[in-house]
């Protein structure tokens, strides 16, 4: 029972710390921060694929497949959002030359 409370405490501490750190990031740094988080999402996706590869029961396979599906969607969505954010910073000189 202590292990469960310890895990919950660590999770709550990590969530609070993450919220405090992210809320203090200046707007200009959000795009590089998104790129860094996309890297982490890629690692999560690889971990989910490894877990799926080691699955032995149908329940483990289903959970592993769901992990891969959600991880891939999260990583791909992060790259799409980062690309859209970078588009906002591009020079509009090409549009003026038309």
Tab-separated table of N, CA, C and O in Angstrom:
chain	number	residue	atom	x	y	z
A	1	UNK	N	0.832	-1.202	0.000
A	1	UNK	CA	0.000	0.000	0.000
A	1	UNK	C	0.870	1.257	0.000
A	1	UNK	O	0.529	2.229	-0.614
A	2	UNK	N	1.989	1.201	0.682
A	2	UNK	CA	2.891	2.345	0.714
A	2	UNK	C	3.428	2.646	-0.686
A	2	UNK	O	3.600	3.788	-1.067
A	3	UNK	N	3.707	1.596	-1.442
A	3	UNK	CA	4.233	1.803	-2.791
A	3	UNK	C	3.267	2.594	-3.649
A	3	UNK	O	3.670	3.434	-4.432
A	4	UNK	N	1.973	2.325	-3.521
A	4	UNK	CA	0.964	3.064	-4.274
A	4	UNK	C	0.937	4.534	-3.882
A	4	UNK	O	0.837	5.420	-4.738
A	5	UNK	N	1.015	4.818	-2.573
A	5	UNK	CA	1.031	6.198	-2.118
A	5	UNK	C	2.309	6.913	-2.553
A	5	UNK	O	2.274	8.088	-2.911
A	6	UNK	N	3.405	6.200	-2.539
A	6	UNK	CA	4.670	6.783	-2.977
A	6	UNK	C	4.614	7.121	-4.464
A	6	UNK	O	5.044	8.206	-4.883
A	7	UNK	N	4.064	6.212	-5.270
A	7	UNK	CA	3.921	6.473	-6.706
A	7	UNK	C	2.994	7.654	-6.953
A	7	UNK	O	3.270	8.514	-7.802
A	8	UNK	N	1.896	7.729	-6.205
A	8	UNK	CA	0.966	8.861	-6.349
A	8	UNK	C	1.638	10.168	-5.945
A	8	UNK	O	1.478	11.194	-6.617
A	9	UNK	N	2.410	10.138	-4.879
A	9	UNK	CA	3.135	11.330	-4.431
A	9	UNK	C	4.134	11.793	-5.489
A	9	UNK	O	4.206	12.986	-5.805
A	10	UNK	N	4.889	10.866	-6.058
A	10	UNK	CA	5.869	11.221	-7.095
A	10	UNK	C	5.160	11.780	-8.319
A	10	UNK	O	5.595	12.767	-8.906
A	11	UNK	N	4.034	11.166	-8.713
A	11	UNK	CA	3.268	11.655	-9.854
A	11	UNK	C	2.760	13.071	-9.602
A	11	UNK	O	2.871	13.947	-10.467
A	12	UNK	N	2.208	13.313	-8.422
A	12	UNK	CA	1.685	14.654	-8.110
A	12	UNK	C	2.814	15.677	-8.063
A	12	UNK	O	2.655	16.803	-8.541
A	13	UNK	N	3.934	15.309	-7.499
A	13	UNK	CA	5.086	16.206	-7.444
A	13	UNK	C	5.590	16.527	-8.852
A	13	UNK	O	5.882	17.686	-9.174
A	14	UNK	N	5.665	15.525	-9.720
A	14	UNK	CA	6.111	15.736	-11.102
A	14	UNK	C	5.117	16.611	-11.865
A	14	UNK	O	5.521	17.486	-12.635
A	15	UNK	N	3.830	16.383	-11.666
A	15	UNK	CA	2.819	17.185	-12.353
A	15	UNK	C	2.893	18.645	-11.910
A	15	UNK	O	2.855	19.566	-12.739
A	16	UNK	N	3.020	18.887	-10.616
A	16	UNK	CA	3.114	20.248	-10.107
A	16	UNK	C	4.386	20.934	-10.609
A	16	UNK	O	4.348	22.080	-11.067
A	17	UNK	N	5.502	20.230	-10.547
A	17	UNK	CA	6.768	20.800	-11.006
A	17	UNK	C	6.719	21.102	-12.498
A	17	UNK	O	7.154	22.169	-12.942
A	18	UNK	N	6.182	20.174	-13.283
A	18	UNK	CA	6.049	20.409	-14.727
A	18	UNK	C	5.176	21.601	-15.034
A	18	UNK	O	5.507	22.429	-15.896
A	19	UNK	N	4.064	21.733	-14.331
A	19	UNK	CA	3.170	22.871	-14.549
A	19	UNK	C	3.879	24.186	-14.216
A	19	UNK	O	3.786	25.155	-14.970
A	20	UNK	N	4.583	24.219	-13.117
A	20	UNK	CA	5.284	25.443	-12.715
A	20	UNK	C	6.379	25.810	-13.717
A	20	UNK	O	6.556	26.977	-14.049
A	21	UNK	N	7.100	24.831	-14.210
A	21	UNK	CA	8.176	25.113	-15.159
A	21	UNK	C	7.609	25.593	-16.485
A	21	UNK	O	8.052	26.598	-17.038
A	22	UNK	N	6.603	24.892	-17.012
A	22	UNK	CA	6.038	25.245	-18.311
A	22	UNK	C	5.338	26.599	-18.263
A	22	UNK	O	5.406	27.384	-19.214
A	23	UNK	N	4.689	26.919	-17.158
A	23	UNK	CA	3.962	28.197	-17.078
A	23	UNK	C	4.907	29.399	-17.062
A	23	UNK	O	4.494	30.512	-17.371
A	24	UNK	N	6.164	29.183	-16.752
A	24	UNK	CA	7.130	30.292	-16.698
A	24	UNK	C	7.995	30.408	-17.952
A	24	UNK	O	8.904	31.229	-17.999
A	25	UNK	N	7.721	29.593	-18.957
A	25	UNK	CA	8.487	29.649	-20.200
A	25	UNK	C	7.993	30.818	-21.044
A	25	UNK	O	6.794	30.949	-21.278
A	26	UNK	N	8.893	31.693	-21.496
A	26	UNK	CA	8.462	32.798	-22.352
A	26	UNK	C	7.875	32.280	-23.667
A	26	UNK	O	8.215	31.197	-24.136
A	27	UNK	N	6.990	33.069	-24.245
A	27	UNK	CA	6.287	32.673	-25.464
A	27	UNK	C	7.267	32.354	-26.592
A	27	UNK	O	7.061	31.411	-27.366
A	28	UNK	N	8.353	33.088	-26.696
A	28	UNK	CA	9.311	32.896	-27.785
A	28	UNK	C	9.984	31.520	-27.715
A	28	UNK	O	10.459	31.007	-28.718
A	29	UNK	N	9.997	30.893	-26.543
A	29	UNK	CA	10.660	29.598	-26.397
A	29	UNK	C	9.714	28.410	-26.543
A	29	UNK	O	10.152	27.269	-26.458
A	30	UNK	N	8.438	28.646	-26.776
A	30	UNK	CA	7.498	27.530	-26.860
A	30	UNK	C	7.785	26.618	-28.054
A	30	UNK	O	7.617	25.410	-27.958
A	31	UNK	N	8.213	27.167	-29.195
A	31	UNK	CA	8.481	26.327	-30.360
A	31	UNK	C	9.663	25.395	-30.117
A	31	UNK	O	9.547	24.197	-30.367
A	32	UNK	N	10.806	25.879	-29.602
A	32	UNK	CA	11.887	24.926	-29.293
A	32	UNK	C	11.488	23.915	-28.224
A	32	UNK	O	11.893	22.757	-28.268
A	33	UNK	N	10.662	24.334	-27.283
A	33	UNK	CA	10.213	23.417	-26.244
A	33	UNK	C	9.330	22.326	-26.844
A	33	UNK	O	9.425	21.158	-26.469
A	34	UNK	N	8.493	22.677	-27.813
A	34	UNK	CA	7.655	21.680	-28.490
A	34	UNK	C	8.535	20.682	-29.238
A	34	UNK	O	8.246	19.490	-29.255
A	35	UNK	N	9.584	21.161	-29.872
A	35	UNK	CA	10.477	20.248	-30.596
A	35	UNK	C	11.125	19.264	-29.633
A	35	UNK	O	11.266	18.082	-29.941
A	36	UNK	N	11.502	19.735	-28.482
A	36	UNK	CA	12.086	18.849	-27.477
A	36	UNK	C	11.087	17.836	-26.965
A	36	UNK	O	11.420	16.660	-26.766
A	37	UNK	N	9.848	18.262	-26.784
A	37	UNK	CA	8.843	17.309	-26.314
A	37	UNK	C	8.501	16.292	-27.397
A	37	UNK	O	8.159	15.151	-27.097
A	38	UNK	N	8.603	16.677	-28.668
A	38	UNK	CA	8.381	15.706	-29.744
A	38	UNK	C	9.429	14.610	-29.706
A	38	UNK	O	9.139	13.456	-30.007
A	39	UNK	N	10.644	14.958	-29.342
A	39	UNK	CA	11.704	13.968	-29.186
A	39	UNK	C	11.337	12.958	-28.098
A	39	UNK	O	11.487	11.751	-28.271
A	40	UNK	N	10.826	13.457	-26.988
A	40	UNK	CA	10.421	12.583	-25.889
A	40	UNK	C	9.271	11.684	-26.327
A	40	UNK	O	9.230	10.500	-25.993
A	41	UNK	N	8.343	12.221	-27.108
A	41	UNK	CA	7.215	11.417	-27.583
A	41	UNK	C	7.707	10.287	-28.495
A	41	UNK	O	7.121	9.202	-28.509
A	42	UNK	N	8.759	10.552	-29.249
A	42	UNK	CA	9.346	9.507	-30.074
A	42	UNK	C	9.925	8.382	-29.233
A	42	UNK	O	9.797	7.202	-29.567
A	43	UNK	N	10.547	8.734	-28.116
A	43	UNK	CA	11.096	7.722	-27.212
A	43	UNK	C	9.964	6.908	-26.586
A	43	UNK	O	10.058	5.682	-26.453
A	44	UNK	N	8.873	7.583	-26.226
A	44	UNK	CA	7.708	6.882	-25.678
A	44	UNK	C	7.159	5.894	-26.706
A	44	UNK	O	6.781	4.770	-26.373
A	45	UNK	N	7.127	6.308	-27.961
A	45	UNK	CA	6.640	5.435	-29.029
A	45	UNK	C	7.527	4.195	-29.166
A	45	UNK	O	7.024	3.070	-29.302
A	46	UNK	N	8.833	4.379	-29.103
A	46	UNK	CA	9.749	3.231	-29.181
A	46	UNK	C	9.525	2.301	-27.986
A	46	UNK	O	9.485	1.073	-28.132
A	47	UNK	N	9.330	2.861	-26.804
A	47	UNK	CA	9.053	2.049	-25.616
A	47	UNK	C	7.763	1.259	-25.758
A	47	UNK	O	7.686	0.086	-25.360
A	48	UNK	N	6.752	1.891	-26.329
A	48	UNK	CA	5.479	1.195	-26.537
A	48	UNK	C	5.636	0.059	-27.546
A	48	UNK	O	5.039	-1.008	-27.387
A	49	UNK	N	6.464	0.269	-28.576
A	49	UNK	CA	6.689	-0.799	-29.554
A	49	UNK	C	7.447	-1.966	-28.926
A	49	UNK	O	7.158	-3.132	-29.219
A	50	UNK	N	8.399	-1.664	-28.058
A	50	UNK	CA	9.133	-2.730	-27.367
A	50	UNK	C	8.178	-3.503	-26.457
A	50	UNK	O	8.203	-4.742	-26.414
A	51	UNK	N	7.314	-2.770	-25.728
A	51	UNK	CA	6.347	-3.438	-24.857
A	51	UNK	C	5.391	-4.304	-25.667
A	51	UNK	O	5.050	-5.424	-25.259
A	52	UNK	N	4.961	-3.821	-26.816
A	52	UNK	CA	4.077	-4.598	-27.679
A	52	UNK	C	4.794	-5.849	-28.191
A	52	UNK	O	4.202	-6.925	-28.271
A	53	UNK	N	6.063	-5.721	-28.495
A	53	UNK	CA	6.827	-6.868	-28.969
A	53	UNK	C	7.005	-7.949	-27.919
A	53	UNK	O	7.165	-9.118	-28.245
A	54	UNK	N	6.966	-7.579	-26.643
A	54	UNK	CA	7.131	-8.546	-25.560
A	54	UNK	C	5.798	-9.039	-25.001
A	54	UNK	O	5.775	-9.810	-24.054
A	55	UNK	N	4.690	-8.575	-25.566
A	55	UNK	CA	3.364	-8.959	-25.062
A	55	UNK	C	3.128	-10.443	-25.284
A	55	UNK	O	3.468	-10.992	-26.341
A	56	UNK	N	2.537	-11.088	-24.282
A	56	UNK	CA	2.285	-12.524	-24.375
A	56	UNK	C	0.804	-12.874	-24.305
A	56	UNK	O	0.396	-13.901	-24.819
A	57	UNK	N	0.007	-12.052	-23.673
A	57	UNK	CA	-1.429	-12.328	-23.566
A	57	UNK	C	-2.190	-11.363	-24.475
A	57	UNK	O	-1.658	-10.315	-24.867
A	58	UNK	N	-3.429	-11.690	-24.792
A	58	UNK	CA	-4.227	-10.764	-25.616
A	58	UNK	C	-4.416	-9.392	-24.951
A	58	UNK	O	-4.429	-8.376	-25.638
A	59	UNK	N	-4.533	-9.369	-23.623
A	59	UNK	CA	-4.678	-8.082	-22.931
A	59	UNK	C	-3.409	-7.250	-23.065
A	59	UNK	O	-3.479	-6.043	-23.346
A	60	UNK	N	-2.254	-7.858	-22.890
A	60	UNK	CA	-0.986	-7.146	-23.054
A	60	UNK	C	-0.829	-6.646	-24.486
A	60	UNK	O	-0.349	-5.534	-24.710
A	61	UNK	N	-1.239	-7.458	-25.446
A	61	UNK	CA	-1.162	-7.052	-26.850
A	61	UNK	C	-2.074	-5.863	-27.117
A	61	UNK	O	-1.686	-4.909	-27.798
A	62	UNK	N	-3.283	-5.896	-26.568
A	62	UNK	CA	-4.227	-4.786	-26.762
A	62	UNK	C	-3.701	-3.501	-26.137
A	62	UNK	O	-3.762	-2.422	-26.749
A	63	UNK	N	-3.164	-3.607	-24.922
A	63	UNK	CA	-2.617	-2.425	-24.251
A	63	UNK	C	-1.392	-1.908	-25.006
A	63	UNK	O	-1.233	-0.690	-25.192
A	64	UNK	N	-0.540	-2.802	-25.477
A	64	UNK	CA	0.630	-2.396	-26.250
A	64	UNK	C	0.244	-1.730	-27.553
A	64	UNK	O	0.816	-0.716	-27.946
A	65	UNK	N	-0.756	-2.295	-28.235
A	65	UNK	CA	-1.225	-1.691	-29.487
A	65	UNK	C	-1.803	-0.311	-29.236
A	65	UNK	O	-1.544	0.625	-29.990
A	66	UNK	N	-2.582	-0.183	-28.164
A	66	UNK	CA	-3.149	1.126	-27.822
A	66	UNK	C	-2.035	2.126	-27.503
A	66	UNK	O	-2.099	3.289	-27.918
A	67	UNK	N	-0.997	1.666	-26.805
A	67	UNK	CA	0.140	2.537	-26.502
A	67	UNK	C	0.850	3.011	-27.762
A	67	UNK	O	1.207	4.179	-27.888
A	68	UNK	N	1.057	2.088	-28.698
A	68	UNK	CA	1.709	2.456	-29.964
A	68	UNK	C	0.827	3.423	-30.745
A	68	UNK	O	1.309	4.424	-31.284
A	69	UNK	N	-0.455	3.141	-30.790
A	69	UNK	CA	-1.386	4.004	-31.529
A	69	UNK	C	-1.416	5.414	-30.940
A	69	UNK	O	-1.285	6.403	-31.676
A	70	UNK	N	-1.559	5.512	-29.637
A	70	UNK	CA	-1.608	6.829	-28.995
A	70	UNK	C	-0.258	7.549	-29.074
A	70	UNK	O	-0.206	8.767	-29.288
A	71	UNK	N	0.830	6.810	-28.906
A	71	UNK	CA	2.159	7.417	-29.003
A	71	UNK	C	2.441	7.950	-30.399
A	71	UNK	O	2.987	9.046	-30.565
A	72	UNK	N	2.056	7.190	-31.423
A	72	UNK	CA	2.274	7.638	-32.803
A	72	UNK	C	1.431	8.866	-33.111
A	72	UNK	O	1.900	9.822	-33.735
A	73	UNK	N	0.189	8.853	-32.664
A	73	UNK	CA	-0.673	10.019	-32.877
A	73	UNK	C	-0.156	11.255	-32.166
A	73	UNK	O	-0.193	12.362	-32.711
A	74	UNK	N	0.348	11.065	-30.965
A	74	UNK	CA	0.878	12.185	-30.193
A	74	UNK	C	2.139	12.751	-30.845
A	74	UNK	O	2.301	13.973	-30.957
A	75	UNK	N	3.032	11.883	-31.285
A	75	UNK	CA	4.265	12.348	-31.932
A	75	UNK	C	3.958	13.041	-33.255
A	75	UNK	O	4.482	14.126	-33.533
A	76	UNK	N	3.106	12.441	-34.075
A	76	UNK	CA	2.766	13.052	-35.368
A	76	UNK	C	2.043	14.378	-35.176
A	76	UNK	O	2.337	15.363	-35.856
A	77	UNK	N	1.120	14.418	-34.235
A	77	UNK	CA	0.410	15.676	-33.958
A	77	UNK	C	1.347	16.760	-33.460
A	77	UNK	O	1.206	17.930	-33.815
A	78	UNK	N	2.327	16.376	-32.651
A	78	UNK	CA	3.299	17.360	-32.161
A	78	UNK	C	4.125	17.950	-33.283
A	78	UNK	O	4.392	19.154	-33.306
A	79	UNK	N	4.512	17.116	-34.239
A	79	UNK	CA	5.274	17.636	-35.375
A	79	UNK	C	4.416	18.554	-36.248
A	79	UNK	O	4.902	19.560	-36.750
A	80	UNK	N	3.146	18.228	-36.412
A	80	UNK	CA	2.255	19.086	-37.202
A	80	UNK	C	2.088	20.443	-36.519
A	80	UNK	O	2.166	21.491	-37.168
A	81	UNK	N	1.887	20.422	-35.214
A	81	UNK	CA	1.725	21.686	-34.478
A	81	UNK	C	3.010	22.500	-34.534
A	81	UNK	O	2.973	23.724	-34.737
A	82	UNK	N	4.166	21.850	-34.371
A	82	UNK	CA	5.439	22.571	-34.449
A	82	UNK	C	5.630	23.193	-35.822
A	82	UNK	O	6.065	24.347	-35.944
A	83	UNK	N	5.289	22.459	-36.879
A	83	UNK	CA	5.419	22.992	-38.237
A	83	UNK	C	4.522	24.214	-38.433
A	83	UNK	O	4.934	25.211	-39.022
A	84	UNK	N	3.313	24.149	-37.914
A	84	UNK	CA	2.399	25.303	-38.037
A	84	UNK	C	2.928	26.507	-37.255
A	84	UNK	O	2.804	27.640	-37.698
A	85	UNK	N	3.529	26.244	-36.087
A	85	UNK	CA	4.076	27.341	-35.305
A	85	UNK	C	5.265	27.972	-36.029
A	85	UNK	O	5.436	29.191	-36.019
A	86	UNK	N	6.102	27.139	-36.648
A	86	UNK	CA	7.256	27.671	-37.375
A	86	UNK	C	6.821	28.472	-38.597
A	86	UNK	O	7.502	29.413	-39.002
A	87	UNK	N	5.696	28.116	-39.208
A	87	UNK	CA	5.168	28.868	-40.348
A	87	UNK	C	4.853	30.310	-39.945
A	87	UNK	O	4.984	31.228	-40.755
A	88	UNK	N	4.448	30.517	-38.700
A	88	UNK	CA	4.110	31.867	-38.247
A	88	UNK	C	5.344	32.763	-38.183
A	88	UNK	O	5.223	33.985	-38.278
A	89	UNK	N	6.530	32.173	-38.020
A	89	UNK	CA	7.741	32.968	-37.890
A	89	UNK	C	8.449	33.209	-39.214
A	89	UNK	O	9.438	33.924	-39.256
A	90	UNK	N	7.962	32.608	-40.294
A	90	UNK	CA	8.610	32.796	-41.588
A	90	UNK	C	8.361	34.198	-42.102
A	90	UNK	O	7.326	34.811	-41.841
A	91	UNK	N	9.318	34.682	-42.862
A	91	UNK	CA	9.222	36.015	-43.421
A	91	UNK	C	8.091	36.082	-44.445
A	91	UNK	O	7.865	35.150	-45.211
A	92	UNK	N	7.406	37.196	-44.482
A	92	UNK	CA	6.304	37.359	-45.438
A	92	UNK	C	6.779	38.069	-46.719
A	92	UNK	O	5.977	38.542	-47.500
A	93	UNK	N	8.090	38.126	-46.952
A	93	UNK	CA	8.622	38.760	-48.143
A	93	UNK	C	8.239	38.014	-49.404
A	93	UNK	O	8.050	38.591	-50.455
A	94	UNK	N	8.105	36.699	-49.339
A	94	UNK	CA	7.691	35.923	-50.498
A	94	UNK	C	6.270	36.304	-50.886
A	94	UNK	O	5.943	36.372	-52.068
A	95	UNK	N	5.417	36.528	-49.920
A	95	UNK	CA	4.028	36.888	-50.216
A	95	UNK	C	3.955	38.295	-50.810
A	95	UNK	O	3.103	38.576	-51.650
A	96	UNK	N	4.860	39.191	-50.386
A	96	UNK	CA	4.849	40.562	-50.916
A	96	UNK	C	5.341	40.601	-52.357
A	96	UNK	O	4.952	41.460	-53.123
A	97	UNK	N	6.201	39.676	-52.752
A	97	UNK	CA	6.781	39.659	-54.083
A	97	UNK	C	5.839	39.115	-55.135
A	97	UNK	O	6.121	39.193	-56.316
A	98	UNK	N	4.712	38.588	-54.769
A	98	UNK	CA	3.779	38.001	-55.751
A	98	UNK	C	3.075	39.036	-56.558
A	98	UNK	O	2.788	40.092	-56.295
